[in-house]
mmCIF file of C-alpha atoms and ligand atoms in Angstrom:
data_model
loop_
_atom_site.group_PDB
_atom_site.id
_atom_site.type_symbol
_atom_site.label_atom_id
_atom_site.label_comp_id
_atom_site.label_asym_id
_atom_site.label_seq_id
_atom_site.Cartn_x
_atom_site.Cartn_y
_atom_site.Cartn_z
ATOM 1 C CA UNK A 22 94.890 119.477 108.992
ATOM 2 C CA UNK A 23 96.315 120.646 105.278
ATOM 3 C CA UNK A 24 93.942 122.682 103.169
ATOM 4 C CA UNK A 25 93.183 120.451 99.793
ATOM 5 C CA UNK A 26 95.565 121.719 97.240
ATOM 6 C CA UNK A 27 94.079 121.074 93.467
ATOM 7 C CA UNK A 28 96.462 118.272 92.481
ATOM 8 C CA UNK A 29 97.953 115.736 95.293
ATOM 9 C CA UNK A 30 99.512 113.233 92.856
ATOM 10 C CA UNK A 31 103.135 112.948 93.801
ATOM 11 C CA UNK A 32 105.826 110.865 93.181
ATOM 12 C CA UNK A 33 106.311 107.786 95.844
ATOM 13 C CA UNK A 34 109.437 108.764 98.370
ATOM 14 C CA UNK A 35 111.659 106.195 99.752
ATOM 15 C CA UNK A 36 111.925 105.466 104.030
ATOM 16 C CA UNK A 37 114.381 102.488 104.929
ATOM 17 C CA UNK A 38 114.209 101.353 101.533
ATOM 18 C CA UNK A 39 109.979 101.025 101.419
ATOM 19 C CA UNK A 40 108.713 103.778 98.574
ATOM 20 C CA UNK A 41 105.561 105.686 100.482
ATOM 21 C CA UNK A 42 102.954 108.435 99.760
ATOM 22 C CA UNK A 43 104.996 111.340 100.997
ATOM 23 C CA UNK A 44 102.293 112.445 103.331
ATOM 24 C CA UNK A 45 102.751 109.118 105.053
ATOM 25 C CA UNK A 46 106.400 109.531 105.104
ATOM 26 C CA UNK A 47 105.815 112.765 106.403
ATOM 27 C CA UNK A 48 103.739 111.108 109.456
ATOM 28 C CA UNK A 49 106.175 108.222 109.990
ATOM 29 C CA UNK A 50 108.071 111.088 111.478
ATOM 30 C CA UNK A 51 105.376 112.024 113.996
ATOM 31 C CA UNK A 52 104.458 108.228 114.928
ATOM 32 C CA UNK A 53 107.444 108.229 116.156
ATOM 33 C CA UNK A 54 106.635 108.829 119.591
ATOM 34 C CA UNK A 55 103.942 106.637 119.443
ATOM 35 C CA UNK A 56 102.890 104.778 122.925
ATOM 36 C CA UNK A 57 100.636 101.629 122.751
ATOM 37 C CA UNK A 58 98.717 100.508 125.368
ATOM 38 C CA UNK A 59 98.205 96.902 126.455
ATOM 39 C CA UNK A 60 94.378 96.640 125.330
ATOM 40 C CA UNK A 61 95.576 97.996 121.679
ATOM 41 C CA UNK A 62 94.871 95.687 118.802
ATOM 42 C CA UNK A 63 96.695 96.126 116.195
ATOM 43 C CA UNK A 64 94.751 95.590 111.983
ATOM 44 C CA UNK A 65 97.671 94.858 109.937
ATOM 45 C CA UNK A 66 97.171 94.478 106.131
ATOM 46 C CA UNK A 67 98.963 95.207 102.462
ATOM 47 C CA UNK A 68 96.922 97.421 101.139
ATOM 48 C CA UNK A 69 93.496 96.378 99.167
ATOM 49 C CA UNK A 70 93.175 92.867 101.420
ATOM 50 C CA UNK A 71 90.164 93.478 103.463
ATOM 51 C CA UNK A 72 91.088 95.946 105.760
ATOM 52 C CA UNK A 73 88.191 97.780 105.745
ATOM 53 C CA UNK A 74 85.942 94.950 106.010
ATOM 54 C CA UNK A 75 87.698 93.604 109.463
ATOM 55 C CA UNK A 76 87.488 96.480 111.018
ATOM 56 C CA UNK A 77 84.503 97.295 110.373
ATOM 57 C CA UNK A 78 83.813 93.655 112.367
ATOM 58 C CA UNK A 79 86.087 94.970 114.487
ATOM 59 C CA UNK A 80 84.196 97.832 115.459
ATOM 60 C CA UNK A 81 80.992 95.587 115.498
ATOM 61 C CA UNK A 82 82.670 93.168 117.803
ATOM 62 C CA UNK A 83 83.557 95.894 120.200
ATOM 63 C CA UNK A 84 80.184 97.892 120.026
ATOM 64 C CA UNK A 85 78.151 94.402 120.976
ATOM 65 C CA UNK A 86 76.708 94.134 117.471
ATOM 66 C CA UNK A 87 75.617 97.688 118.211
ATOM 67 C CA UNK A 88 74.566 98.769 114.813
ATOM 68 C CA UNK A 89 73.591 102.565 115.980
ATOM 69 C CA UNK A 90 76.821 102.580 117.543
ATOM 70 C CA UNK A 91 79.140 101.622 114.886
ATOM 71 C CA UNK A 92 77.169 104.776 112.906
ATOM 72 C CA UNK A 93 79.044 107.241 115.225
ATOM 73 C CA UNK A 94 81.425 107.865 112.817
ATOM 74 C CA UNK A 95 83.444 106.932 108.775
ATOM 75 C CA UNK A 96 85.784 104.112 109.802
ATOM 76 C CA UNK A 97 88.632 105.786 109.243
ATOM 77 C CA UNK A 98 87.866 107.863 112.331
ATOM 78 C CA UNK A 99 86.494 104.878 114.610
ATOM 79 C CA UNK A 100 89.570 102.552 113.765
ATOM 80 C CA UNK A 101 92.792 105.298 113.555
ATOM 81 C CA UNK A 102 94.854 104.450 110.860
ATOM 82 C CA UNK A 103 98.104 105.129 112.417
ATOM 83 C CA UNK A 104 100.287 106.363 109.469
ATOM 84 C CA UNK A 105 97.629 108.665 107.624
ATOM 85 C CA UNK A 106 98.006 111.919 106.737
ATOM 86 C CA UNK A 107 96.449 113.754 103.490
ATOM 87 C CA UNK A 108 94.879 117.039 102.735
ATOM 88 C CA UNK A 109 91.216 118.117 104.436
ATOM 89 C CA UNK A 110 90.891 114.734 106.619
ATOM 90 C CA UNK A 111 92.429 114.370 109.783
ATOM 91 C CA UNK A 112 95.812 112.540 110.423
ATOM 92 C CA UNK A 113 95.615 109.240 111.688
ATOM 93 C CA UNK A 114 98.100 111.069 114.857
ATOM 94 C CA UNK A 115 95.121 113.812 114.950
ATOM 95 C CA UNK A 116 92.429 110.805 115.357
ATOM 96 C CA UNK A 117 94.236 108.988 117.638
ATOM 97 C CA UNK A 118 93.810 111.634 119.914
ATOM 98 C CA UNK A 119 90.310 111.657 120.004
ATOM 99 C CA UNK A 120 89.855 107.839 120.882
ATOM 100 C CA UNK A 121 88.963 106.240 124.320
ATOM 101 C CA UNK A 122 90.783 102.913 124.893
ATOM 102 C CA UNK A 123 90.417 99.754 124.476
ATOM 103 C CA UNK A 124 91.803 101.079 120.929
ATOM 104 C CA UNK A 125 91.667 99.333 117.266
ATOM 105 C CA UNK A 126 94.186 100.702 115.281
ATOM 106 C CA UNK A 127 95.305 99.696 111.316
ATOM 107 C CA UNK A 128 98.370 100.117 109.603
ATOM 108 C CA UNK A 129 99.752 99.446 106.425
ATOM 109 C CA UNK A 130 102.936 99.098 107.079
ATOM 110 C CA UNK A 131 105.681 96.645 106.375
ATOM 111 C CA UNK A 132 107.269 95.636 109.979
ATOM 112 C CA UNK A 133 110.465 97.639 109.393
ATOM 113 C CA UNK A 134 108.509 100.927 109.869
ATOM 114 C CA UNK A 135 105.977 99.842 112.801
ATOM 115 C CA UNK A 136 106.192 102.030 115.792
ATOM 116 C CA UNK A 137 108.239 100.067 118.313
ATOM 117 C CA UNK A 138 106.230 100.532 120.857
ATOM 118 C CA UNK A 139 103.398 98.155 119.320
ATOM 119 C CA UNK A 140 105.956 95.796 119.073
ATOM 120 C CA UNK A 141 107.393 95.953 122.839
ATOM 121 C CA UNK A 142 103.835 95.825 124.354
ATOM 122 C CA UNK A 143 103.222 92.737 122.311
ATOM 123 C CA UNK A 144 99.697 94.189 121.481
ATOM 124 C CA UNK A 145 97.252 91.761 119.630
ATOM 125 C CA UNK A 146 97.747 91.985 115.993
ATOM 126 C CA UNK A 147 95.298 90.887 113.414
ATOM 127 C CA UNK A 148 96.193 90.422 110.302
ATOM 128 C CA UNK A 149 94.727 89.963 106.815
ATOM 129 C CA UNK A 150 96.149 88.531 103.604
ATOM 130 C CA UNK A 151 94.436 88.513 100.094
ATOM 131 C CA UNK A 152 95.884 86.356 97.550
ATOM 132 C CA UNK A 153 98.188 88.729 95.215
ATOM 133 C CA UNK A 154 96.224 88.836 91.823
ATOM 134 C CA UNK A 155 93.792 90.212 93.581
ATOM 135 C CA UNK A 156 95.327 92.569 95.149
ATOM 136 C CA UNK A 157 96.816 93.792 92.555
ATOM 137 C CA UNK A 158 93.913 94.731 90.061
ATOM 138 C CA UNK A 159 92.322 96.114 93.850
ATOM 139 C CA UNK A 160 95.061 98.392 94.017
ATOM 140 C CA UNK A 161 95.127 99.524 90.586
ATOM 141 C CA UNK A 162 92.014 100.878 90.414
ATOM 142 C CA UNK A 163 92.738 101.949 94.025
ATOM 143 C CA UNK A 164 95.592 103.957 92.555
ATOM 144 C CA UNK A 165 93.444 105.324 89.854
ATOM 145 C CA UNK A 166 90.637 106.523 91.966
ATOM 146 C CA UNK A 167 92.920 107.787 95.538
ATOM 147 C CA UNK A 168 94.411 110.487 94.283
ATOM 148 C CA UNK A 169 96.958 110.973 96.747
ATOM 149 C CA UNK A 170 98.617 108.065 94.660
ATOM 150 C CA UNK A 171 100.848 108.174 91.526
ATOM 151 C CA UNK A 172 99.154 108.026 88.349
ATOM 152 C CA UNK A 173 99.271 104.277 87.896
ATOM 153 C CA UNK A 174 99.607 104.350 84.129
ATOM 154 C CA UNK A 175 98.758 101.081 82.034
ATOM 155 C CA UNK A 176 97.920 98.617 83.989
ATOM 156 C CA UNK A 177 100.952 96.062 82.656
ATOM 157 C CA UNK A 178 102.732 98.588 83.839
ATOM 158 C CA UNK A 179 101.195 98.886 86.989
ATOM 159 C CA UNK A 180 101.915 95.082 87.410
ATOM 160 C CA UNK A 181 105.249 95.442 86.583
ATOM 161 C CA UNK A 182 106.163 97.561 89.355
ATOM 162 C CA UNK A 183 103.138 95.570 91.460
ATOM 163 C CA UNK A 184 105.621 92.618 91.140
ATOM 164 C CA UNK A 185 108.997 94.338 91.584
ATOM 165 C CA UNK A 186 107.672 96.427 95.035
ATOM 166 C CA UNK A 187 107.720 99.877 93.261
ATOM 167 C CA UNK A 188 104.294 100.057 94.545
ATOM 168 C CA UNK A 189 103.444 102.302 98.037
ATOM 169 C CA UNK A 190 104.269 100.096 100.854
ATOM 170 C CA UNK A 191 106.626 98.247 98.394
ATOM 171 C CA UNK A 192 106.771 94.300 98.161
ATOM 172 C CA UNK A 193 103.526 92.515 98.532
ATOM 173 C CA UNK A 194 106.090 89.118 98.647
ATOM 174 C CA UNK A 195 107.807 90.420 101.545
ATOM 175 C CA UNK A 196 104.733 92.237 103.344
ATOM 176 C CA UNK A 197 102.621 88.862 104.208
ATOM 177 C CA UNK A 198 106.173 86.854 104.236
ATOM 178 C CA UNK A 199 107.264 88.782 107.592
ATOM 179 C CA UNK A 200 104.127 89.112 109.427
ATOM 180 C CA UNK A 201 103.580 85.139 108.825
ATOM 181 C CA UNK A 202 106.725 84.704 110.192
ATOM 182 C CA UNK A 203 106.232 87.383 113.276
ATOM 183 C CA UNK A 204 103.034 85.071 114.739
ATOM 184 C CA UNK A 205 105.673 82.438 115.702
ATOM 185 C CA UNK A 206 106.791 85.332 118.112
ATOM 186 C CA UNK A 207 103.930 87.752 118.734
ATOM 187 C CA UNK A 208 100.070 87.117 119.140
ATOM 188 C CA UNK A 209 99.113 87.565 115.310
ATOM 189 C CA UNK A 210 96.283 86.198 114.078
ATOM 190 C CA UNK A 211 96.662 85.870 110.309
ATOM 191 C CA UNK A 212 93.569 85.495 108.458
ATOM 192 C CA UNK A 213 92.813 85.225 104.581
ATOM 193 C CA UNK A 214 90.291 87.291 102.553
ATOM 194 C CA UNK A 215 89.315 84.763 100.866
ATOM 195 C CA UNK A 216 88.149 82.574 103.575
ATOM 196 C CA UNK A 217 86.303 85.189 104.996
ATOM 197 C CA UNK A 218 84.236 85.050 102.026
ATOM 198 C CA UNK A 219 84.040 81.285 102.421
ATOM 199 C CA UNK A 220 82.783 81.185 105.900
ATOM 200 C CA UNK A 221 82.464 84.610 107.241
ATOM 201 C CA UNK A 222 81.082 83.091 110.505
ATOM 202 C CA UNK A 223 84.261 80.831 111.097
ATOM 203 C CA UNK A 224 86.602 83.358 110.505
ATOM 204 C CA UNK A 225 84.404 86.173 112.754
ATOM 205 C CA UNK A 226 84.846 83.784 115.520
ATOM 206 C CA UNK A 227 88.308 83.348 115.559
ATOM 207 C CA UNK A 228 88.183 87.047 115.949
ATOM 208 C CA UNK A 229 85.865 87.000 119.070
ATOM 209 C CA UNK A 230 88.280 84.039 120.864
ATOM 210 C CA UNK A 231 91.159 86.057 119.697
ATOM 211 C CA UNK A 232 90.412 89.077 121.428
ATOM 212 C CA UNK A 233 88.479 87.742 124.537
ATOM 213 C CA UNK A 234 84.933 88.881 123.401
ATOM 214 C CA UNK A 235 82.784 85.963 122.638
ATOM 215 C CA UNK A 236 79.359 86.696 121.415
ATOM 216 C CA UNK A 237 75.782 84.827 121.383
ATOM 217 C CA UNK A 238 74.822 83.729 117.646
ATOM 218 C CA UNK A 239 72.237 85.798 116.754
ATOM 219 C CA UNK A 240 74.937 88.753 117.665
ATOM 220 C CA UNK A 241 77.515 86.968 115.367
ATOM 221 C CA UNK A 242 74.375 86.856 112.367
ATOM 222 C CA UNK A 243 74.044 90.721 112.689
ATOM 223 C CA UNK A 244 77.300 91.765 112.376
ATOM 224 C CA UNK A 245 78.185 88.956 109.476
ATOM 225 C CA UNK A 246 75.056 90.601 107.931
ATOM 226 C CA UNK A 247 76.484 94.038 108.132
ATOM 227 C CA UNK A 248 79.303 93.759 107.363
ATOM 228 C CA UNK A 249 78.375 91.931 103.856
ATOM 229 C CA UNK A 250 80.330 93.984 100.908
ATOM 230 C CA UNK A 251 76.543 94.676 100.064
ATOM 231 C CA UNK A 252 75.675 96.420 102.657
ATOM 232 C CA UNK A 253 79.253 98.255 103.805
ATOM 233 C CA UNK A 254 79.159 99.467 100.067
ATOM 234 C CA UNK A 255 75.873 101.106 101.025
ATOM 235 C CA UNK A 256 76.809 102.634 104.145
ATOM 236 C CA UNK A 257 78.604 105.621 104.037
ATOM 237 C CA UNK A 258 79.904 105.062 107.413
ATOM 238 C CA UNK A 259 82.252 102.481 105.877
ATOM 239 C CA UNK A 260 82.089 103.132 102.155
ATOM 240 C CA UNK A 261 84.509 106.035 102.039
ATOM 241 C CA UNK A 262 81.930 108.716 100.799
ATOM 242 C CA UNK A 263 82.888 111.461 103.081
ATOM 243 C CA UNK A 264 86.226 111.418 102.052
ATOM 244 C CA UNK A 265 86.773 115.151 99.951
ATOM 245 C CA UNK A 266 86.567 114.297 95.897
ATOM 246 C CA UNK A 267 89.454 115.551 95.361
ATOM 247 C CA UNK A 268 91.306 112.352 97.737
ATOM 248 C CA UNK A 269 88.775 109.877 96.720
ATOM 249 C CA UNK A 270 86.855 110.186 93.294
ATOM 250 C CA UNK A 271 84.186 107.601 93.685
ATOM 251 C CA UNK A 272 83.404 107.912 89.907
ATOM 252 C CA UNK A 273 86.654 106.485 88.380
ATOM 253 C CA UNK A 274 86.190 103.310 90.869
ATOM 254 C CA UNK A 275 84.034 102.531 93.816
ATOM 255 C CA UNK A 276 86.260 102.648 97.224
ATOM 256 C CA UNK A 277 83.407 99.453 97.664
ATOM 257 C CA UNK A 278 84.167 97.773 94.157
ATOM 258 C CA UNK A 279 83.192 94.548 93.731
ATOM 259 C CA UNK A 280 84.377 92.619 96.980
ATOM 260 C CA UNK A 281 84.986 89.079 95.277
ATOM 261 C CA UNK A 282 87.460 86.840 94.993
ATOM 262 C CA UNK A 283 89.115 85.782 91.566
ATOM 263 C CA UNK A 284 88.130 89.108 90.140
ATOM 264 C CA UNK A 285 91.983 89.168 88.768
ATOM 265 C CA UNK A 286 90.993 86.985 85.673
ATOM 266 C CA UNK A 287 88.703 89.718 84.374
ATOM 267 C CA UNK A 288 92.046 91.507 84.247
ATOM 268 C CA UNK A 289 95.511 89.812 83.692
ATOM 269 C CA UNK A 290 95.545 88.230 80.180
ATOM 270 C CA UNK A 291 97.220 84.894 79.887
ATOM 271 C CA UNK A 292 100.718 85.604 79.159
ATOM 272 C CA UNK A 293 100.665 88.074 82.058
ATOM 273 C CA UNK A 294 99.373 85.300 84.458
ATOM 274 C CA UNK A 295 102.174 83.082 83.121
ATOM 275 C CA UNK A 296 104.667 85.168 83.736
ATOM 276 C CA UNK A 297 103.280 86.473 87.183
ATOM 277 C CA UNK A 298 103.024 82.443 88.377
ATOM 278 C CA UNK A 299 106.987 81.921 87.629
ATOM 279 C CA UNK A 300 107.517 85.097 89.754
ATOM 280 C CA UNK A 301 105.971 83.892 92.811
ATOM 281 C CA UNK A 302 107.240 80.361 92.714
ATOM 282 C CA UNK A 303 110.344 81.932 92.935
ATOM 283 C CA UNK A 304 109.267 84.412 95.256
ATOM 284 C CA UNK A 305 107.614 82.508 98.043
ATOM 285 C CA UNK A 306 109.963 79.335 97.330
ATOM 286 C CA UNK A 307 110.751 78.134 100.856
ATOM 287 C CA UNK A 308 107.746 79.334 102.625
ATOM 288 C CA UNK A 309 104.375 77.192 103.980
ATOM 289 C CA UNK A 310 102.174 80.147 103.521
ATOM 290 C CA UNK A 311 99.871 79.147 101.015
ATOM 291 C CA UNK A 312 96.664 80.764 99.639
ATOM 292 C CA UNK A 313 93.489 79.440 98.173
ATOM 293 C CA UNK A 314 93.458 79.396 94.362
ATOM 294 C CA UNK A 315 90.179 77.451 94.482
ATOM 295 C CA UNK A 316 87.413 80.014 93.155
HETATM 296 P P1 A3P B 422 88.013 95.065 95.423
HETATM 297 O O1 A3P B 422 88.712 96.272 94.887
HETATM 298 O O2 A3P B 422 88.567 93.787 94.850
HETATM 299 O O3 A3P B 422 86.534 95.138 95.289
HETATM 300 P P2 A3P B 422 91.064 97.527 101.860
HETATM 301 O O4 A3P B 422 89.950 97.815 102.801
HETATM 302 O O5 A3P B 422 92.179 96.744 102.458
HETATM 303 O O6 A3P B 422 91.496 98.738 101.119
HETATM 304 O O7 A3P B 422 90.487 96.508 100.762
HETATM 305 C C1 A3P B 422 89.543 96.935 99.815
HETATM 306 C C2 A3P B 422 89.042 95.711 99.101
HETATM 307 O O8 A3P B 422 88.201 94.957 99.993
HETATM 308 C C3 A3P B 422 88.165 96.071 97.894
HETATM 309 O O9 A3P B 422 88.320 94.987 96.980
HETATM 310 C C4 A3P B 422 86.794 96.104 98.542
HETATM 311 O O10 A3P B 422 85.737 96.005 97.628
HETATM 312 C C5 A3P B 422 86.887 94.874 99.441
HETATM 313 N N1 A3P B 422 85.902 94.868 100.518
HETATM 314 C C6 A3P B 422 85.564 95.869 101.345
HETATM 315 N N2 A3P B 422 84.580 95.505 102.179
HETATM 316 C C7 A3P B 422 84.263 94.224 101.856
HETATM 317 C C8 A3P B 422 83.298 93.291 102.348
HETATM 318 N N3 A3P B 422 82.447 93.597 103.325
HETATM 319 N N4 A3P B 422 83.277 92.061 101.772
HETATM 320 C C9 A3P B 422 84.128 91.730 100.784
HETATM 321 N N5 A3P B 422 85.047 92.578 100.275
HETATM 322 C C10 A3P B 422 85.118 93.817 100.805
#
């Protein structure tokens, strides 16, 4: 593990095309020896689409609704994140380590850059999509607060480079494009933010089915009760508190911000959200995945 240096901000680098933190570059390099194993399940997300929230229901799935249980440790250390790696926390390589199987592990990545091996075992994959306004006022005050990021600057011109994939992990477009495409070929199951917040219960048992582990209701109630935004914004276990200051200043924004859906209109001003609807049609022109608008 790195000793915290006094200023992490650095410049996005470049792998296959895909601009990344540089330590996640760095790690790409490690993960590449990566092994999965059968029982694996795989979180994929874009950044800022609910990743935190699934696997912490995830977790809760796994543990029996075990609420003690799922208190063993900050999430990022119960569900490895495989491509990780920043000063004073442990890599998501290091953390991997330390984990008995059956494994969840999340990932950020576009499918380019997925360890192979995931891929080859055809390990489950669950993955999570958040409609893109959202996402991207998420990740700008993501940017703001994490400060492994770049400074984002203004936010039009955060959105700018939001809509052109200058962003870490590059191209939201092409990010949930792919892996709806991939679950013709692969066991994905692709879920939406939003209608988690619809129907939490619905969408928590898909999960269960999904990954063989079908629970009683009152089970289902707990964990859809503890894994409200309420209470995971309470809990440190899963609201990013123990993450060093320095990585994750809690005082610019919340890691746990507001957890709603439509929260973009607060932000983009009408000629913005003009101009960011003609993008997209052209964008995901072709494609039947579609996400709800409604709220
Ligand atoms: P906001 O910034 O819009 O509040 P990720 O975990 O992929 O980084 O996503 C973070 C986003 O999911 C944040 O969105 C966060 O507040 C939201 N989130 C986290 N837990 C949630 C929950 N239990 N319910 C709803 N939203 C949640």
């Amino acid at each position: 593990m790195e000793l915290i240096q006094d200023s992490p901000r650095m410049p996005l680098v470049s792998v296959k095309g895909v601009p990344l933190l540089k330590y996640f570059a760095e790690a790409l390099e490690q993960l590449k020896d990566f092994q999965a194993w059968p029982d694996d399940v795989l979180i994929s997300t874009y950044p800022k689409s609910g990743t935190t929230w699934v696997s912490e229901i995830l977790d809760m799935i796994y543990q029996g609704g075990d609420v003690e249980k799922c208190q063993r440790a900050p999430i990022f250390l119960r569900v490895p994140f495989l491509e990780f790696k920043a000063p004073g926390i442990p890599s998501g390589i290091e953390t991997l380590k330390e984990i008995p199987p059956p494994r969840l592990l999340k990932t950020h990545l576009p499918l380019s850059l997925v360890p192979h091996s995931l891929l080859d075992h055809k390990v489950k994959i669950i993955y999570v999509a958040r409609n893109a306004k959202d996402v991207a006022v998420s990740y700008f005050n993501f940017y703001k607060m994490a400060k492994v990021h770049p400074d984002p600057g203004a936010w039009e011109d955060f959105l700018e480079e939001f809509m052109t994939g200058q962003v870490s992990y590059g191209s939201w477009y092409q990010h949930v494009l792919e892996w709806w495409e991939l679950r013709k070929r692969y066991p994905v199951l692709y879920l939406f933010y939003e209608d988690m917040k619809k129907d939490p219960k619905r969408e928590i048992q898909k999960i269960t089915e999904f990954v063989g582990r079908p629970l009683p209701d009152d089970i289902l109630h707990r964990i859809i009760q503890q894994t409200s935004f309420k209470k995971m914004k309470e809990n440190p276990m899963t609201n990013y508190s123990t993450v060093p200051v320095e990585i994750m200043d809690h005082s610019i924004s919340p890691f746990m911000r507001k957890g709603t859906t439509g929260d973009w209109k607060n932000t983009f001003t009408v000629a913005q959200n003009e101009r960011f609807d003609a993008d997209y049609e052209e964008k995901m022109a072709g494609s039947d995945l579609h996400f709800c608008t409604d709220f």
